[in-house]
mmCIF file of C-alpha atoms in Angstrom:
data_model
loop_
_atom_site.group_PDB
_atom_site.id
_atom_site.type_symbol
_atom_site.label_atom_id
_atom_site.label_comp_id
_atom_site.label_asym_id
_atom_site.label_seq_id
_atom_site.Cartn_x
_atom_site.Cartn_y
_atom_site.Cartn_z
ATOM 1 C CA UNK X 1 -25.902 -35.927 62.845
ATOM 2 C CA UNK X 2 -24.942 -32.610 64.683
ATOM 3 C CA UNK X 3 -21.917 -31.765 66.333
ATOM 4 C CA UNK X 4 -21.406 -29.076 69.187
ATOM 5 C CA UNK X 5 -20.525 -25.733 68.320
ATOM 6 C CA UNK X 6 -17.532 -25.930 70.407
ATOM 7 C CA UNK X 7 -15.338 -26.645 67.457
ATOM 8 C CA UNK X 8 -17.121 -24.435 65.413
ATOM 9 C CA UNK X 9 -18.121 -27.101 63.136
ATOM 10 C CA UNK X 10 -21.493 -28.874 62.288
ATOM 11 C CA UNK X 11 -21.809 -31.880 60.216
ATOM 12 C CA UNK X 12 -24.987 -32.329 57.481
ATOM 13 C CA UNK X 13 -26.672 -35.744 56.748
ATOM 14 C CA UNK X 14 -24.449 -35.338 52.983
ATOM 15 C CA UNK X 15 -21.463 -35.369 54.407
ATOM 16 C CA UNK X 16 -20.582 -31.503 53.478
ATOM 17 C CA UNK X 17 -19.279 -29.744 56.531
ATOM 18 C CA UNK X 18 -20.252 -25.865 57.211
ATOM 19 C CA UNK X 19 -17.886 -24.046 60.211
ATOM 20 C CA UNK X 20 -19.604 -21.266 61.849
ATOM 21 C CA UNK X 21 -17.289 -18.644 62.025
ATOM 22 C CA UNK X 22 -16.404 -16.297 65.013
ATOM 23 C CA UNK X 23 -17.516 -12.541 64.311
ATOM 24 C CA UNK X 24 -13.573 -11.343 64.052
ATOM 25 C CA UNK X 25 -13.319 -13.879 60.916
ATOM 26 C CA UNK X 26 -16.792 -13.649 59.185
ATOM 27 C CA UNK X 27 -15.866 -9.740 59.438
ATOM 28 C CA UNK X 28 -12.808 -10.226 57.452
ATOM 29 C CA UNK X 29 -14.167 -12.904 55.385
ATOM 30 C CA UNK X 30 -16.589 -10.579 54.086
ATOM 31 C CA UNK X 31 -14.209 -7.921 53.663
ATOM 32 C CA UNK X 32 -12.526 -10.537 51.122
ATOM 33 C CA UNK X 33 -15.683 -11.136 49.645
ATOM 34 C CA UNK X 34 -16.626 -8.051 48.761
ATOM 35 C CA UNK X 35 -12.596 -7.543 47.769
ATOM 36 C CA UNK X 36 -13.020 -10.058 44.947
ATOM 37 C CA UNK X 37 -16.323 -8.663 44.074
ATOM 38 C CA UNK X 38 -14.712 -6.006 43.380
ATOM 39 C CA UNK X 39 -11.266 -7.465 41.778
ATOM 40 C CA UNK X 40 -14.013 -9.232 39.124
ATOM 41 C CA UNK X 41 -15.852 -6.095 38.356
ATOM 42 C CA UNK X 42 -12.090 -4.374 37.632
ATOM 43 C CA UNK X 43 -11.578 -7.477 35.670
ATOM 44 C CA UNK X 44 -14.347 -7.234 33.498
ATOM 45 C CA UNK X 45 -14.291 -3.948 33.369
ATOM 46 C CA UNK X 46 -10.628 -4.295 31.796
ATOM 47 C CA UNK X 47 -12.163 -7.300 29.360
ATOM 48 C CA UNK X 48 -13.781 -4.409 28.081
ATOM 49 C CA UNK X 49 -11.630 -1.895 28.138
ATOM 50 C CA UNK X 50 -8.883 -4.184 26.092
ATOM 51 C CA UNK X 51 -11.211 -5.632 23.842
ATOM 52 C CA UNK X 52 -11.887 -1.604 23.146
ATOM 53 C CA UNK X 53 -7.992 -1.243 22.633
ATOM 54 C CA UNK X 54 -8.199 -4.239 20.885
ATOM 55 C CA UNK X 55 -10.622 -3.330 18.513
ATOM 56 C CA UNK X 56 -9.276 0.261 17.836
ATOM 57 C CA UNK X 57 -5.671 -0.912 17.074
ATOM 58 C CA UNK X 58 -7.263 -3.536 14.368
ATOM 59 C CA UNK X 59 -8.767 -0.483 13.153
ATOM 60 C CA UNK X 60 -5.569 1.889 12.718
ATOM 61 C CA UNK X 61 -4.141 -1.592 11.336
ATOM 62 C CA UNK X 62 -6.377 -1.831 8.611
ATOM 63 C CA UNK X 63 -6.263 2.137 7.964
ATOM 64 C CA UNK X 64 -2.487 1.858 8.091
ATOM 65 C CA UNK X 65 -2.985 -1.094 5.527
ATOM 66 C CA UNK X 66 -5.136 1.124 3.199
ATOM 67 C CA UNK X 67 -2.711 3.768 3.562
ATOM 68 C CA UNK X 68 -0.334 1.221 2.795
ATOM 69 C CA UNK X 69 -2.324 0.063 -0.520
ATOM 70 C CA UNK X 70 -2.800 4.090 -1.317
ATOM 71 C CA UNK X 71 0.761 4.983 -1.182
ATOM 72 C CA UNK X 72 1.900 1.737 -3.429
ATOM 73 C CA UNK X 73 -0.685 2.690 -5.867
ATOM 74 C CA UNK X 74 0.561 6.092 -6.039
ATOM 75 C CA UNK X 75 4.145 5.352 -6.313
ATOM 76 C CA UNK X 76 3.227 2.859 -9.329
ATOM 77 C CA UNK X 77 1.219 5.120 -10.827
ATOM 78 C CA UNK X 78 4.291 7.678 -10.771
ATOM 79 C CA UNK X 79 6.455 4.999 -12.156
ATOM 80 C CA UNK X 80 4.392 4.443 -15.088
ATOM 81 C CA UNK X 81 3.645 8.412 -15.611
ATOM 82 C CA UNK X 82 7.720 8.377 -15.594
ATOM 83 C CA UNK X 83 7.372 4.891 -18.205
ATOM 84 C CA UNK X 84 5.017 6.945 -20.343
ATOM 85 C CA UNK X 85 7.084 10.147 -20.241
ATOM 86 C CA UNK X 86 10.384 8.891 -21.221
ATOM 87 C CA UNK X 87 8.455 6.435 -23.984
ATOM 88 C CA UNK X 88 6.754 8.970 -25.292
ATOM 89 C CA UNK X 89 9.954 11.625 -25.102
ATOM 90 C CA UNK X 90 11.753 8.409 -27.137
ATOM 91 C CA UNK X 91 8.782 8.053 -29.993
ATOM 92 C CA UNK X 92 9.330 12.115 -30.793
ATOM 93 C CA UNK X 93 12.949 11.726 -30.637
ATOM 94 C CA UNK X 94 12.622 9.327 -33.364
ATOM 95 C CA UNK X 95 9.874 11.253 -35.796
ATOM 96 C CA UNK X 96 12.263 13.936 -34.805
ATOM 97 C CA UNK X 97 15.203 11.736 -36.612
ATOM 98 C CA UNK X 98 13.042 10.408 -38.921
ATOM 99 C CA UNK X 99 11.707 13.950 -40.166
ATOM 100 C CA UNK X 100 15.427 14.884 -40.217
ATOM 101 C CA UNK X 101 16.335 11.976 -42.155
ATOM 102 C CA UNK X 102 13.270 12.392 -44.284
ATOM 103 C CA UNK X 103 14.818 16.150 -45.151
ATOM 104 C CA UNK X 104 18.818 15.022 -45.822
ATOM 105 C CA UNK X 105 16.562 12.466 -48.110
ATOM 106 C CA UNK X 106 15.111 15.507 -49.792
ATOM 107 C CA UNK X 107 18.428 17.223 -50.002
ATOM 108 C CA UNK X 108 19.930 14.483 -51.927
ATOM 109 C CA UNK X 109 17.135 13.819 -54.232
ATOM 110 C CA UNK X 110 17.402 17.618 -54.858
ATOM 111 C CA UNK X 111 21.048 17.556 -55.634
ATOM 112 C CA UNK X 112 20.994 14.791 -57.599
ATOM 113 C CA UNK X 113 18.258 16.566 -59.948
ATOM 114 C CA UNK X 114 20.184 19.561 -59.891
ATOM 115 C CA UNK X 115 22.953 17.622 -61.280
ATOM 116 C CA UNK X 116 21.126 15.655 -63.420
ATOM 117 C CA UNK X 117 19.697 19.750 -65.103
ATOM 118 C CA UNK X 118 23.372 20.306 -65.021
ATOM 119 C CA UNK X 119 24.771 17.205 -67.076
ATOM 120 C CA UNK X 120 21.920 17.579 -69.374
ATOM 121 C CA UNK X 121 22.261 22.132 -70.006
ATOM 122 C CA UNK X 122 26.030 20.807 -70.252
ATOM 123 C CA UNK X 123 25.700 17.708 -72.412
ATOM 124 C CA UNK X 124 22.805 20.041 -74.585
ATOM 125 C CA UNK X 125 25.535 22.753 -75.141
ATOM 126 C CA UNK X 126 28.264 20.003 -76.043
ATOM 127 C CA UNK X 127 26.314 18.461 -78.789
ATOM 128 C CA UNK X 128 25.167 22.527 -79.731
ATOM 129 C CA UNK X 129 28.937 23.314 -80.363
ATOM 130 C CA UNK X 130 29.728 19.942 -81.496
ATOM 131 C CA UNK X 131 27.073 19.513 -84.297
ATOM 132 C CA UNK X 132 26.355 23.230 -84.079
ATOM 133 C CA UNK X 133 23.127 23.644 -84.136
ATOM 134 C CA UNK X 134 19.867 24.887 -81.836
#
């Protein structure tokens, strides 16, 4: 079935209806065509452009994490360094006090020999002017 073109319309056997347009609006149809041609070309060129973006800010992420991981390693590292230092300033403070008390040890020891040389010359001469003899 065909209609006129008087109404600008023609009907198909399938029952889909096509209008023929008048040159003004096919003109400016065409203009919003090739508008939204356009509009999806921006579009996909901004797909890529943020999925660029995208991509680069998961990569200072990850570098920021490393940097992250770097710094915490570091900073432990210093802390035991600090661990160590003050353990091992603490194990020569005590061989320090242990030499020390190691030489009052010898002092005593010393003194008490000396006295022991001294109550035995004195306890020697007290039985030499007691019983008089060598």
């Amino acid at each position: 079935m065909t209609e006129t073109a008087s109404d600008g319309c023609i009907m198909f056997d399938d029952d889909q209806r096509v209008r023929i347009l008048h040159m003004a609006y096919r003109k400016t149809a065409e203009d919003i065509v090739a508008i939204a041609s356009e509009y999806q070309e921006a579009l996909g060129e901004f797909d890529q452009i943020s999925s660029y973006i995208h991509k680069q800010l998961g990569d200072v992420a990850a570098e920021a994490e490393a940097k992250r991981k770097l710094a915490l390693s570091l900073s432990m590292s210093i802390a035991a360094q600090d661990v160590s230092a003050a353990h091992s300033a603490s194990v020569n403070l005590l061989k320090v006090s242990l030499q020390n008390a190691e030489l009052e040890s010898a002092k005593f020891e010393t003194q008490a020999l000396m006295s022991m040389q001294d109550t035995f010359r004195q306890t020697r001469t007290a039985i030499i002017e007691l019983f008089g003899g060598q």
